[in-house]
Coordinates of C-alpha atoms and ligand atoms in Angstrom, one line a residue:
Chain A
M1 CA -30.0 22.0 -17.1
I2 CA -31.7 23.7 -14.2
E3 CA -35.2 22.8 -13.8
T4 CA -37.9 24.6 -11.7
S5 CA -39.0 22.8 -8.4
T6 CA -40.9 23.9 -5.5
P7 CA -39.0 24.4 -2.1
N8 CA -40.4 21.1 -0.8
K9 CA -38.8 19.2 -3.5
L10 CA -35.4 20.7 -2.6
S11 CA -35.4 19.2 0.9
N12 CA -36.2 15.6 -0.6
L13 CA -33.3 15.6 -2.7
N14 CA -30.7 12.7 -2.4
K15 CA -27.9 14.4 -0.2
K16 CA -25.5 11.7 -1.6
D17 CA -25.7 13.0 -4.9
P18 CA -23.6 16.1 -5.1
S19 CA -24.6 17.1 -8.7
Q20 CA -28.3 17.3 -7.3
K21 CA -27.2 19.2 -4.4
Q22 CA -25.4 21.6 -6.7
A23 CA -28.4 22.0 -8.8
A24 CA -30.5 22.7 -5.8
V25 CA -28.3 25.2 -4.2
F26 CA -28.1 26.9 -7.8
H27 CA -31.9 26.9 -8.0
K28 CA -31.9 28.4 -4.6
M29 CA -29.6 31.2 -5.7
K30 CA -31.7 32.0 -8.5
R31 CA -34.9 32.5 -6.6
L32 CA -33.0 34.7 -4.3
K33 CA -31.7 37.1 -7.0
P34 CA -29.0 38.9 -5.3
L35 CA -26.4 38.9 -8.0
S36 CA -28.4 41.5 -10.0
I37 CA -28.8 43.6 -7.2
R38 CA -25.3 43.6 -6.0
K39 CA -23.4 43.8 -9.6
P40 CA -26.1 45.0 -12.1
S41 CA -23.3 46.4 -14.5
I42 CA -22.0 43.1 -15.0
A43 CA -25.4 41.5 -15.5
K44 CA -26.2 43.9 -18.1
K45 CA -22.6 43.6 -19.8
R46 CA -22.9 39.8 -19.8
P47 CA -22.7 38.6 -23.5
Q48 CA -25.2 35.8 -24.3
I49 CA -22.6 33.3 -25.2
K50 CA -22.9 30.0 -24.1
N51 CA -20.0 27.9 -23.2
I52 CA -17.3 30.5 -23.8
S53 CA -14.0 28.9 -24.4
Q54 CA -10.5 30.1 -24.7
Q55 CA -9.0 29.0 -27.9
F56 CA -5.1 28.6 -28.6
S57 CA -3.6 28.1 -32.1
H58 CA -2.2 24.7 -32.7
A59 CA 1.3 26.2 -31.9
E60 CA 0.5 27.4 -28.7
T61 CA -1.2 24.2 -27.3
I62 CA 0.5 21.8 -25.5
L63 CA -2.4 19.4 -24.5
S64 CA -5.7 19.2 -26.4
I65 CA -8.6 17.6 -25.1
T66 CA -11.4 16.6 -27.4
D67 CA -14.9 15.0 -26.5
L68 CA -13.7 13.6 -23.3
C69 CA -16.1 11.5 -21.4
V70 CA -15.8 9.9 -18.1
Y71 CA -18.2 7.3 -16.7
F72 CA -18.2 5.8 -13.4
S73 CA -20.0 2.6 -13.8
A74 CA -23.1 4.2 -15.7
T75 CA -22.9 7.6 -14.4
K76 CA -21.4 10.2 -16.9
V77 CA -19.4 12.0 -14.7
L78 CA -17.6 14.2 -17.4
K79 CA -19.6 15.5 -20.3
N80 CA -17.9 16.1 -23.5
I81 CA -15.2 18.4 -22.4
N82 CA -13.4 20.3 -25.0
I83 CA -10.6 22.0 -24.0
N84 CA -7.1 23.0 -24.9
F85 CA -4.0 23.8 -22.8
P86 CA -1.5 26.4 -23.6
K87 CA 2.4 25.7 -23.7
K88 CA 2.8 28.8 -21.4
G89 CA 1.2 29.6 -18.4
L90 CA -0.9 28.3 -15.3
V91 CA -4.5 26.9 -16.1
A92 CA -6.6 26.7 -13.1
I93 CA -9.5 24.3 -12.9
M94 CA -12.5 25.6 -10.8
G95 CA -16.0 24.2 -9.7
P96 CA -17.9 23.1 -6.8
S97 CA -17.2 20.1 -4.9
G98 CA -17.9 17.1 -7.1
C99 CA -18.1 18.9 -10.5
G100 CA -15.4 16.5 -11.8
K101 CA -12.4 18.6 -11.6
S102 CA -10.3 15.5 -9.9
T103 CA -11.8 13.3 -12.3
L104 CA -10.5 15.5 -15.7
I105 CA -7.1 15.8 -14.6
R106 CA -6.8 12.2 -13.6
A107 CA -8.2 11.6 -17.0
I108 CA -5.4 13.3 -18.5
N109 CA -3.0 11.3 -16.6
R110 CA -4.8 7.8 -17.3
M111 CA -5.2 7.4 -13.6
H112 CA -8.6 5.7 -14.3
E113 CA -7.4 2.7 -15.8
L114 CA -6.5 1.7 -12.6
D115 CA -10.1 1.3 -11.6
Q116 CA -12.0 -1.3 -13.9
S117 CA -15.5 0.2 -13.5
T118 CA -14.3 3.6 -15.0
N119 CA -14.9 4.4 -18.7
V120 CA -13.1 7.2 -20.5
T121 CA -13.7 8.1 -24.1
G122 CA -12.3 11.1 -26.4
K123 CA -9.2 12.1 -27.7
L124 CA -6.0 13.4 -25.9
M125 CA -3.3 15.1 -27.8
L126 CA 0.1 16.1 -26.1
G127 CA 1.9 18.2 -28.6
N128 CA 1.6 16.4 -31.9
Q129 CA 1.1 12.9 -30.5
D130 CA -2.3 11.3 -29.8
I131 CA -1.5 10.1 -26.4
T132 CA -4.8 7.8 -26.2
T133 CA -2.8 5.3 -28.3
L134 CA 0.2 5.2 -26.0
P135 CA 0.3 2.6 -23.0
A136 CA -0.9 4.6 -19.8
M137 CA 2.9 4.1 -18.2
A138 CA 4.4 6.1 -21.1
V139 CA 1.8 8.9 -20.7
R140 CA 2.2 9.2 -16.8
Q141 CA 5.9 9.5 -17.4
R142 CA 5.5 12.6 -19.4
I143 CA 2.8 14.1 -17.3
G144 CA 3.6 14.9 -13.9
M145 CA 0.8 14.6 -11.4
V146 CA 0.7 16.1 -7.5
F147 CA -2.0 15.1 -5.7
Q148 CA -4.3 16.8 -3.0
R149 CA -2.7 14.8 0.1
P150 CA 1.2 15.1 -0.2
N151 CA 2.4 11.4 -0.8
P152 CA 6.0 10.9 -0.7
F153 CA 7.0 7.4 -0.8
P154 CA 7.6 6.5 3.0
N155 CA 9.9 3.6 2.4
M156 CA 12.5 6.2 0.3
T157 CA 14.5 9.0 1.7
I158 CA 14.4 12.4 0.3
F159 CA 17.0 11.7 -2.2
Q160 CA 15.5 8.7 -3.1
N161 CA 12.0 10.3 -3.5
V162 CA 13.3 13.0 -6.0
L163 CA 14.7 10.2 -7.9
S164 CA 11.6 7.6 -7.5
G165 CA 10.5 8.0 -11.1
Y166 CA 13.7 6.6 -12.2
I167 CA 14.0 4.0 -9.4
L168 CA 10.2 2.7 -9.9
T169 CA 10.6 2.3 -13.6
G170 CA 14.1 0.8 -13.3
M171 CA 16.0 3.4 -15.2
R172 CA 19.7 3.4 -13.9
L173 CA 21.6 6.3 -13.3
N174 CA 25.0 7.0 -12.2
K175 CA 26.3 8.7 -9.1
K176 CA 26.9 12.0 -10.7
Q177 CA 23.5 12.1 -12.6
K178 CA 21.8 11.2 -9.5
N179 CA 23.3 14.0 -7.4
E180 CA 22.7 16.4 -10.4
I181 CA 19.2 15.5 -10.8
V182 CA 18.4 15.7 -6.9
I183 CA 20.0 19.1 -6.3
E184 CA 18.7 20.7 -9.8
N185 CA 15.4 19.5 -9.0
L186 CA 15.2 20.1 -5.1
K187 CA 16.3 23.7 -6.1
K188 CA 13.5 24.2 -8.6
A189 CA 10.9 23.3 -6.1
F190 CA 12.2 25.7 -3.7
L191 CA 13.2 22.9 -1.1
W192 CA 17.0 22.7 -1.5
D193 CA 17.8 25.0 1.4
E194 CA 15.4 23.2 3.8
V195 CA 16.5 19.9 3.2
K196 CA 20.3 20.0 2.1
D197 CA 21.5 18.6 5.3
R198 CA 19.4 15.7 5.5
L199 CA 18.9 14.2 1.8
H200 CA 19.3 10.8 3.4
E201 CA 16.4 11.0 5.8
R202 CA 12.9 9.8 5.0
G203 CA 10.8 12.0 3.1
T204 CA 7.9 11.4 5.3
F205 CA 9.6 13.5 8.3
L206 CA 9.1 16.7 6.3
S207 CA 6.3 19.2 7.2
G208 CA 3.0 19.0 5.0
G209 CA 4.4 21.7 3.0
Q210 CA 7.8 20.4 2.4
Q211 CA 6.3 17.0 1.6
Q212 CA 4.2 18.6 -1.2
R213 CA 7.3 20.3 -2.7
L214 CA 9.1 17.3 -2.7
C215 CA 6.2 15.7 -4.7
I216 CA 6.7 18.4 -7.0
A217 CA 10.5 18.2 -7.2
R218 CA 10.2 14.3 -8.1
S219 CA 7.7 15.1 -11.2
L220 CA 10.1 17.8 -12.2
A221 CA 13.0 15.3 -12.2
M222 CA 11.3 13.1 -14.6
Q223 CA 11.4 16.3 -17.1
V224 CA 7.5 16.0 -17.8
D225 CA 6.1 17.9 -20.4
V226 CA 3.0 19.1 -18.5
L227 CA 2.8 19.3 -14.3
L228 CA -1.0 18.6 -13.1
L229 CA -1.9 19.3 -9.5
D230 CA -5.0 18.7 -7.9
E231 CA -5.6 21.1 -5.2
P232 CA -2.1 20.8 -3.9
T233 CA -2.5 23.3 -1.0
S234 CA -5.8 22.4 0.3
A235 CA -4.2 20.2 2.9
L236 CA -1.5 23.0 4.0
D237 CA -1.6 25.8 6.1
P238 CA -1.5 29.7 4.9
I239 CA 2.2 30.0 5.1
A240 CA 2.8 26.8 3.2
T241 CA 0.2 27.5 0.9
T242 CA 2.0 30.9 0.1
R243 CA 5.1 28.8 -0.5
I244 CA 3.7 26.6 -3.0
E245 CA 1.9 29.7 -4.9
N246 CA 5.1 31.4 -5.0
L247 CA 6.7 28.1 -6.3
L248 CA 4.3 27.8 -9.0
Q249 CA 4.6 31.1 -10.1
T250 CA 8.1 30.6 -10.9
L251 CA 7.4 27.1 -12.4
K252 CA 5.2 28.3 -14.7
K253 CA 7.5 30.1 -16.8
E254 CA 9.3 26.9 -17.5
I255 CA 6.4 24.3 -17.8
P256 CA 2.9 24.4 -18.5
I257 CA 0.8 23.7 -15.2
I258 CA -2.9 22.7 -14.8
M259 CA -3.9 23.2 -11.2
V260 CA -7.2 22.3 -9.7
T261 CA -8.3 24.3 -7.1
H262 CA -11.3 25.0 -4.6
N263 CA -9.9 28.4 -3.9
T264 CA -10.9 31.2 -6.3
A265 CA -8.7 33.5 -4.6
Q266 CA -5.7 31.4 -5.2
A267 CA -6.8 31.1 -8.8
S268 CA -7.0 34.8 -9.4
R269 CA -3.6 35.2 -7.8
I270 CA -1.7 32.8 -9.9
S271 CA -3.3 31.6 -12.7
D272 CA -3.3 32.8 -16.4
Y273 CA -6.3 31.0 -17.5
T274 CA -9.3 29.5 -15.6
A275 CA -11.9 26.7 -16.6
F276 CA -14.8 26.6 -14.7
L277 CA -16.5 23.1 -14.5
Y278 CA -19.9 22.8 -13.5
L279 CA -22.0 19.4 -13.2
G280 CA -19.5 17.8 -15.4
E281 CA -19.7 20.1 -18.2
L282 CA -16.9 22.9 -19.3
I283 CA -19.1 26.0 -18.6
E284 CA -16.5 28.9 -19.3
Y285 CA -12.7 29.0 -20.1
N286 CA -11.1 32.1 -20.3
K287 CA -8.4 34.5 -19.2
T288 CA -8.4 34.5 -15.5
K289 CA -8.3 38.3 -15.6
I290 CA -11.4 38.4 -17.8
M291 CA -13.2 35.6 -16.4
F292 CA -13.0 37.3 -12.9
T293 CA -14.1 40.6 -13.8
V294 CA -16.6 40.0 -16.6
P295 CA -17.7 36.2 -16.4
S296 CA -19.8 35.4 -19.3
D297 CA -22.0 32.6 -17.8
K298 CA -24.2 33.5 -14.8
R299 CA -23.2 30.0 -13.0
T300 CA -19.6 31.3 -13.4
E301 CA -20.6 34.5 -11.7
A302 CA -22.4 33.0 -8.9
Y303 CA -19.5 30.6 -8.1
L304 CA -16.8 33.4 -8.2
M305 CA -19.1 35.3 -5.6
G306 CA -19.1 32.5 -3.5
R307 CA -22.8 31.3 -3.9
F308 CA -22.0 27.8 -3.8
G309 CA -18.9 25.0 -4.1
Chain B
M1 CA -12.7 7.2 41.6
Q2 CA -9.2 6.6 42.8
V3 CA -10.1 3.4 44.5
K4 CA -11.7 2.2 41.5
D5 CA -8.5 3.2 39.2
T6 CA -6.1 1.6 41.7
F7 CA -8.4 -1.7 41.5
F8 CA -8.4 -1.7 37.8
R9 CA -4.9 -1.3 37.6
I10 CA -4.0 -4.4 40.1
I11 CA -6.2 -6.6 37.8
L12 CA -4.4 -5.6 34.9
L13 CA -1.0 -6.0 36.5
I14 CA -2.0 -9.7 37.6
A15 CA -3.4 -10.3 34.2
A16 CA -0.2 -8.8 32.4
C17 CA 2.0 -11.1 34.7
F18 CA 0.3 -14.3 33.8
A19 CA 2.2 -15.1 30.7
P20 CA 5.8 -14.3 32.2
V21 CA 4.8 -16.2 35.3
L22 CA 3.7 -19.2 33.0
I23 CA 6.7 -19.3 31.0
I24 CA 9.0 -18.9 33.9
G25 CA 6.9 -21.5 35.8
S26 CA 7.3 -23.9 32.6
L27 CA 11.1 -23.4 32.7
L28 CA 11.4 -24.2 36.4
T29 CA 9.2 -27.3 36.2
L30 CA 10.9 -28.6 33.1
S31 CA 14.4 -27.8 34.4
S32 CA 13.9 -29.8 37.7
G33 CA 12.1 -32.6 35.7
F34 CA 15.3 -33.0 33.9
I35 CA 17.8 -32.9 36.6
P36 CA 17.6 -36.9 36.9
A37 CA 18.8 -37.3 33.3
F38 CA 21.1 -34.4 33.6
N39 CA 23.1 -36.1 36.4
E40 CA 23.6 -39.1 34.2
T41 CA 24.5 -37.4 30.9
G42 CA 25.8 -34.1 32.1
L43 CA 26.4 -31.5 29.5
S44 CA 26.7 -34.0 26.6
F45 CA 22.8 -33.9 26.4
F46 CA 23.3 -30.5 24.6
W47 CA 25.7 -31.9 22.1
S48 CA 25.6 -35.4 21.6
A49 CA 23.7 -37.1 18.6
T50 CA 23.2 -40.6 20.5
W51 CA 19.9 -41.3 21.7
D52 CA 19.8 -44.8 22.8
P53 CA 17.6 -45.5 25.7
Q54 CA 18.9 -49.3 25.8
T55 CA 22.1 -48.0 26.6
R56 CA 20.9 -45.1 28.5
E57 CA 22.5 -42.7 26.3
F58 CA 20.8 -39.6 25.8
G59 CA 21.5 -36.7 23.5
G60 CA 19.4 -34.4 22.2
V61 CA 21.1 -32.7 19.1
V62 CA 19.5 -35.1 16.5
F63 CA 16.2 -33.6 17.5
L64 CA 17.2 -30.2 17.8
V65 CA 18.6 -30.4 14.1
G66 CA 15.6 -32.1 13.0
T67 CA 13.4 -29.4 14.5
I68 CA 15.4 -26.4 12.9
A69 CA 16.0 -28.1 9.8
T70 CA 12.4 -29.1 9.0
S71 CA 11.1 -25.4 10.2
V72 CA 13.5 -23.6 8.0
L73 CA 13.2 -25.6 4.9
A74 CA 9.4 -25.8 5.4
L75 CA 9.6 -21.9 5.7
I76 CA 11.7 -21.7 2.6
L77 CA 9.0 -24.0 0.6
S78 CA 6.1 -22.2 1.7
F79 CA 7.6 -18.8 1.1
P80 CA 6.8 -18.4 -2.6
F81 CA 3.3 -19.7 -2.1
S82 CA 2.5 -17.4 0.9
I83 CA 4.0 -14.5 -0.7
A84 CA 2.1 -15.1 -3.9
I85 CA -1.3 -15.5 -2.3
S86 CA -0.7 -12.3 -0.1
I87 CA 0.2 -10.4 -3.4
F88 CA -2.7 -12.0 -5.4
T89 CA -5.3 -11.6 -2.9
G90 CA -4.3 -8.5 -1.2
E91 CA -3.4 -6.6 -4.1
I92 CA -4.0 -7.9 -7.6
I93 CA -7.4 -9.3 -7.3
H94 CA -8.3 -7.5 -4.0
G95 CA -11.8 -6.8 -3.1
T96 CA -13.2 -9.6 -5.7
R97 CA -15.4 -12.6 -4.7
L98 CA -12.2 -14.7 -5.8
A99 CA -9.9 -13.0 -3.3
S100 CA -12.1 -13.4 -0.6
I101 CA -12.7 -17.3 -1.6
I102 CA -9.1 -17.9 -1.7
A103 CA -8.5 -16.1 1.4
N104 CA -11.0 -18.0 3.2
L105 CA -9.8 -21.4 1.9
V106 CA -6.4 -20.7 3.0
E107 CA -7.4 -19.9 6.5
I108 CA -9.4 -22.9 6.8
I109 CA -6.0 -24.8 6.2
S110 CA -5.1 -23.6 9.8
A111 CA -8.2 -24.7 11.0
I112 CA -7.6 -28.2 10.2
P113 CA -6.3 -30.3 13.0
S114 CA -3.0 -31.5 12.6
V115 CA -3.6 -35.2 13.0
V116 CA -6.4 -35.0 10.0
I117 CA -3.6 -33.7 7.7
G118 CA -1.3 -36.3 9.0
L119 CA -3.9 -38.7 8.2
W120 CA -4.3 -37.6 4.7
A121 CA -0.9 -37.4 4.2
I122 CA -0.4 -41.2 5.0
F123 CA -3.4 -42.1 2.8
V124 CA -2.5 -39.6 -0.2
F125 CA 1.0 -38.1 0.1
I126 CA 3.1 -41.0 1.5
P127 CA 2.0 -43.3 -1.4
I128 CA 3.3 -40.8 -3.9
M129 CA 6.4 -40.1 -2.3
Q130 CA 6.9 -43.9 -2.2
Q131 CA 6.5 -43.6 -5.9
L132 CA 8.9 -41.2 -6.2
Q133 CA 11.6 -43.1 -4.0
I134 CA 11.1 -46.1 -6.2
L135 CA 11.7 -44.1 -9.3
I136 CA 15.1 -42.6 -8.0
G137 CA 16.0 -46.1 -6.5
A138 CA 15.7 -45.3 -2.9
I139 CA 14.2 -47.5 -0.1
P140 CA 10.4 -46.4 -0.2
Y141 CA 9.8 -45.7 3.2
G142 CA 7.5 -42.9 2.4
T143 CA 7.8 -41.3 5.6
G144 CA 11.1 -39.2 6.2
F145 CA 12.4 -35.8 6.5
L146 CA 11.1 -34.4 3.2
T147 CA 7.6 -35.9 3.5
A148 CA 7.1 -34.2 7.0
T149 CA 8.7 -31.1 5.5
I150 CA 6.5 -30.6 2.6
V151 CA 3.3 -31.3 4.8
L152 CA 4.6 -28.8 7.5
A153 CA 5.2 -26.3 4.8
F154 CA 1.4 -26.8 3.5
M155 CA 0.6 -26.1 7.1
I156 CA 2.1 -23.1 8.0
I157 CA 1.0 -21.0 4.9
P158 CA -2.1 -19.5 6.3
F159 CA -0.2 -17.9 8.8
S160 CA 2.2 -16.0 6.6
A161 CA -0.3 -15.6 3.7
T162 CA -3.0 -14.2 6.0
L163 CA -0.9 -11.6 7.7
G164 CA 0.8 -10.6 4.5
R165 CA -2.5 -10.1 2.7
E166 CA -3.5 -8.0 5.7
V167 CA -0.7 -5.7 5.5
I168 CA -0.6 -5.4 1.8
T169 CA -4.2 -4.4 2.0
L170 CA -3.2 -1.5 4.3
V171 CA -0.9 0.1 1.9
P172 CA -2.4 3.4 1.5
T173 CA -4.1 4.1 -2.1
H174 CA -2.6 7.3 -2.3
I175 CA 0.9 6.0 -2.0
K176 CA 0.3 3.3 -4.8
E177 CA -1.2 6.1 -6.8
A178 CA 1.9 8.3 -6.6
A179 CA 3.6 5.3 -7.9
Y180 CA 1.5 4.9 -11.0
A181 CA 1.5 8.4 -11.6
M182 CA 5.3 8.4 -11.7
G183 CA 4.7 5.6 -14.7
A184 CA 5.6 2.6 -12.9
T185 CA 4.0 -0.4 -14.0
R186 CA 1.7 -2.9 -11.6
F187 CA 4.9 -5.2 -11.1
E188 CA 7.0 -2.3 -10.3
V189 CA 4.5 -0.8 -7.7
I190 CA 4.4 -4.3 -6.2
R191 CA 8.2 -4.7 -6.1
Y192 CA 9.2 -1.1 -5.0
V193 CA 6.3 0.3 -3.1
I194 CA 3.8 -2.3 -1.7
L195 CA 6.3 -4.8 -0.6
P196 CA 8.6 -2.4 1.0
Y197 CA 5.8 -0.6 2.7
A198 CA 4.5 -4.2 4.0
R199 CA 7.8 -5.6 4.6
S200 CA 7.8 -5.8 8.7
G201 CA 4.3 -7.3 8.5
I202 CA 5.3 -9.9 6.2
I203 CA 8.1 -10.6 7.9
G204 CA 6.2 -10.8 11.0
G205 CA 4.0 -13.2 9.3
F206 CA 6.7 -15.7 8.5
L207 CA 8.0 -15.6 11.7
I208 CA 4.7 -16.6 13.1
S209 CA 4.8 -19.4 10.4
T210 CA 8.2 -20.6 11.7
A211 CA 7.1 -20.6 15.2
R212 CA 4.3 -22.7 14.0
A213 CA 6.4 -25.1 12.2
F214 CA 9.0 -25.2 15.4
G215 CA 6.1 -26.7 17.8
E216 CA 4.2 -28.7 15.1
T217 CA 3.9 -32.1 16.6
M218 CA 1.3 -34.6 15.5
A219 CA 1.6 -34.3 11.7
V220 CA 5.3 -34.4 11.8
T221 CA 5.3 -37.4 14.3
M222 CA 3.2 -39.1 11.9
L223 CA 5.2 -38.4 8.9
I224 CA 8.9 -38.1 10.1
G225 CA 9.7 -41.6 10.3
N226 CA 10.7 -41.6 13.7
V227 CA 14.2 -42.7 13.6
N228 CA 16.5 -41.2 16.1
H229 CA 19.5 -40.5 13.6
L230 CA 20.6 -37.3 11.9
P231 CA 19.2 -37.5 8.3
T232 CA 21.8 -38.7 6.0
H233 CA 19.6 -38.0 2.9
I234 CA 16.8 -35.4 2.5
L235 CA 14.4 -38.4 2.2
S236 CA 15.5 -40.3 5.0
P237 CA 13.7 -40.8 8.4
T238 CA 14.7 -38.7 11.5
N239 CA 12.9 -37.0 14.3
T240 CA 12.3 -33.6 15.9
M241 CA 12.2 -32.5 19.6
A242 CA 7.9 -32.4 19.4
S243 CA 8.0 -35.8 17.5
I244 CA 10.3 -37.8 19.8
I245 CA 8.4 -36.5 22.8
A246 CA 4.7 -37.4 21.3
N247 CA 6.4 -40.7 20.1
E248 CA 8.1 -41.8 23.1
F249 CA 6.6 -40.5 26.3
A250 CA 4.2 -43.3 26.7
E251 CA 7.0 -45.6 26.8
A252 CA 9.4 -43.9 29.0
T253 CA 9.1 -46.0 32.0
D254 CA 12.5 -45.6 33.4
N255 CA 13.2 -42.6 35.5
V256 CA 16.3 -41.2 33.5
Y257 CA 14.6 -41.8 30.4
Y258 CA 11.6 -39.9 31.5
A259 CA 13.6 -37.0 32.6
A260 CA 15.5 -37.0 29.3
L261 CA 12.2 -36.4 27.7
I262 CA 11.6 -33.7 29.9
G263 CA 15.0 -32.3 29.1
I264 CA 13.9 -32.3 25.3
G265 CA 11.1 -30.4 26.0
L266 CA 13.0 -27.7 28.0
L267 CA 15.3 -27.8 24.9
L268 CA 12.4 -27.0 22.8
L269 CA 10.9 -24.2 25.3
I270 CA 14.4 -22.8 25.2
S271 CA 14.8 -22.8 21.4
S272 CA 11.3 -21.3 20.8
I273 CA 12.1 -18.5 23.4
V274 CA 15.5 -17.9 21.6
L275 CA 13.4 -17.9 18.2
S276 CA 11.0 -15.2 19.2
Y277 CA 13.7 -12.9 20.6
L278 CA 15.5 -13.3 17.1
A279 CA 12.0 -12.5 15.7
R280 CA 11.6 -9.6 17.5
R281 CA 15.1 -8.4 16.6
I282 CA 14.5 -8.8 13.0
I283 CA 11.4 -7.2 13.1
K284 CA 12.6 -4.1 14.9
H285 CA 15.7 -4.1 12.1
F286 CA 13.3 -4.3 9.1
I287 CA 10.4 -1.9 10.5
L288 CA 10.3 1.4 8.6
Ligands
ATP401 N1 -14.4 6.1 -8.5 C1 -15.8 6.8 -8.4 N2 -16.8 6.0 -8.7 C2 -17.9 6.6 -8.7 N3 -18.1 8.0 -8.7 C3 -17.0 8.5 -8.4 C4 -15.7 8.2 -8.3 N4 -14.9 9.1 -8.4 C5 -15.7 10.3 -8.3 N5 -16.8 9.8 -8.6 C6 -18.0 10.9 -8.3 O1 -17.7 11.7 -9.8 C7 -18.0 13.3 -9.6 C8 -16.7 13.8 -9.7 O2 -16.0 13.8 -8.7 P1 -14.3 14.4 -8.7 O3 -13.7 13.7 -7.6 O4 -13.9 14.7 -10.1 O5 -14.9 15.9 -8.2 P2 -14.2 17.1 -7.7 O6 -14.6 18.3 -8.6 O7 -12.6 16.9 -7.9 O8 -14.5 17.6 -6.3 P3 -13.8 17.9 -5.1 O9 -13.7 19.4 -5.2 O10 -14.6 17.6 -3.9 O11 -12.3 17.3 -5.2 C9 -18.5 13.3 -8.1 O12 -20.0 13.3 -8.1 C10 -18.1 11.8 -7.2 O13 -19.1 11.3 -6.8
MG402 MG1 -11.1 16.7 -6.4

């Protein structure tokens, strides 16, 4: 993967291509050799297994991905990803910018189908069902997604936002059901106390962190099987971030969560398993505790030490 | 610095006052020009439906009704087309070559001089209408209320379609993605997210269209039949405020007749002002 190049070549690299940039950074790192100096014990202990991947038994698995490839036009952005997600716990997906984290979770939610030039191949199983054969709408109703930027519907109130999954897909509810769903899910999302007196104000008047929790609430309201989050706290301040982290730690007891994060500290705080992606490949997937103490791959180690990304 | 600033403010103030002064000036001029006719007709000018220069009876109601009715019907007729063009070019095929071709062609409609559209209608559209009238057993005038309204509807499409497309493309992707991620279909995203989000702009576009229909003169004058009666039938000829002025101004040698036409101009200006006031109220009401 990483070829030898001269320092001159590095500066000539096309800056627009993040994968090349990453390779360059990584190459530089290799030359500097600070890792073995700092942590000789880990370097010695490192087992020589490539692409170590956490396995779950069929019964433990909620979502299983086989040979997933994503192409944007002709560029292959995700390269044969094989990964299983557990029924219990929070999986963090880490990796340097541009490595394909968002692309991966958007593939799970079939968001790539909105873009004609994007091509996805591979197999996705949700429970016992092959969801690649289902219509995208049906899949998205079962897999919730929370985006990097809080995006409550601006033309809806807080109340309506929680119910938006039902409103948008034309599902009818009676008043009692509506109230129950709204209260239950706002509570689940740790938002009820802050908004209970202004349920009929617009969701966009809330703070960023509150908006993000509202977005989590509207996904929960759909009773999704899995919750995907793409860097849900990267647009938030530290206090709002902590609140979301606490929320996710509670939620993960009830619902499987897959969260993309840039922040290794965040991954170590709240995730049970961590997957490390690099240049569109799954490099390592393991229990978070193990990966953060004894990473198997030197690229994982370099990333965890803040060397690139 | 201070002097420059003051100077700049004065320039801006003068420029900003220009429009209101122009409107108030027109109101005053038209009002004073209208006085000779007003002395003759009194307030009946505003509620009489008889306009007969021979008997010196001048009532503006026929034309007020004509203008409002043609504009409203034209708006209704153009609505499905405008909204379809907006959604189609602004969302469904947004970003494709076809989208920009359609958008450009639609915009070109607004650049065609209305006299040209009038001529085209006389040679192409009126014969069609005559066939239709023969078919249903009506007198085949060809011209008339419906003829003028259909052409008017066509002429005002670009204003609402262009603004509608513009605001639809402005709906942020992350909001649309949120809706898709909830499992909404494309239709549901358009219906529940895009249209509500773009609502005020779309309504604004239709108000510009209406204002345009209100003042449209040349094509309407050529097609409406120029008869000073309230239409008894959707096909019957009638007149609008703009078309009566255009049609009879050159003939109005009589002082009172002339003043009465100026009075119609005054009526048109006032109703346009009322329309734009209502428009602003509506936009405010619908804005997010
Ligand atoms: N719609 C698209 N068309 C073409 N290329 C794309 C598109 N979206 C993403 N890419 C490319 O695919 C690669 C992976 O992008 P992705 O957004 O998945 O990265 P990421 O890991 O989420 O990065 P970040 O941490 O910055 O969010 C990048 O090189 C990006 O330039
Ligand atoms: Mg991303």
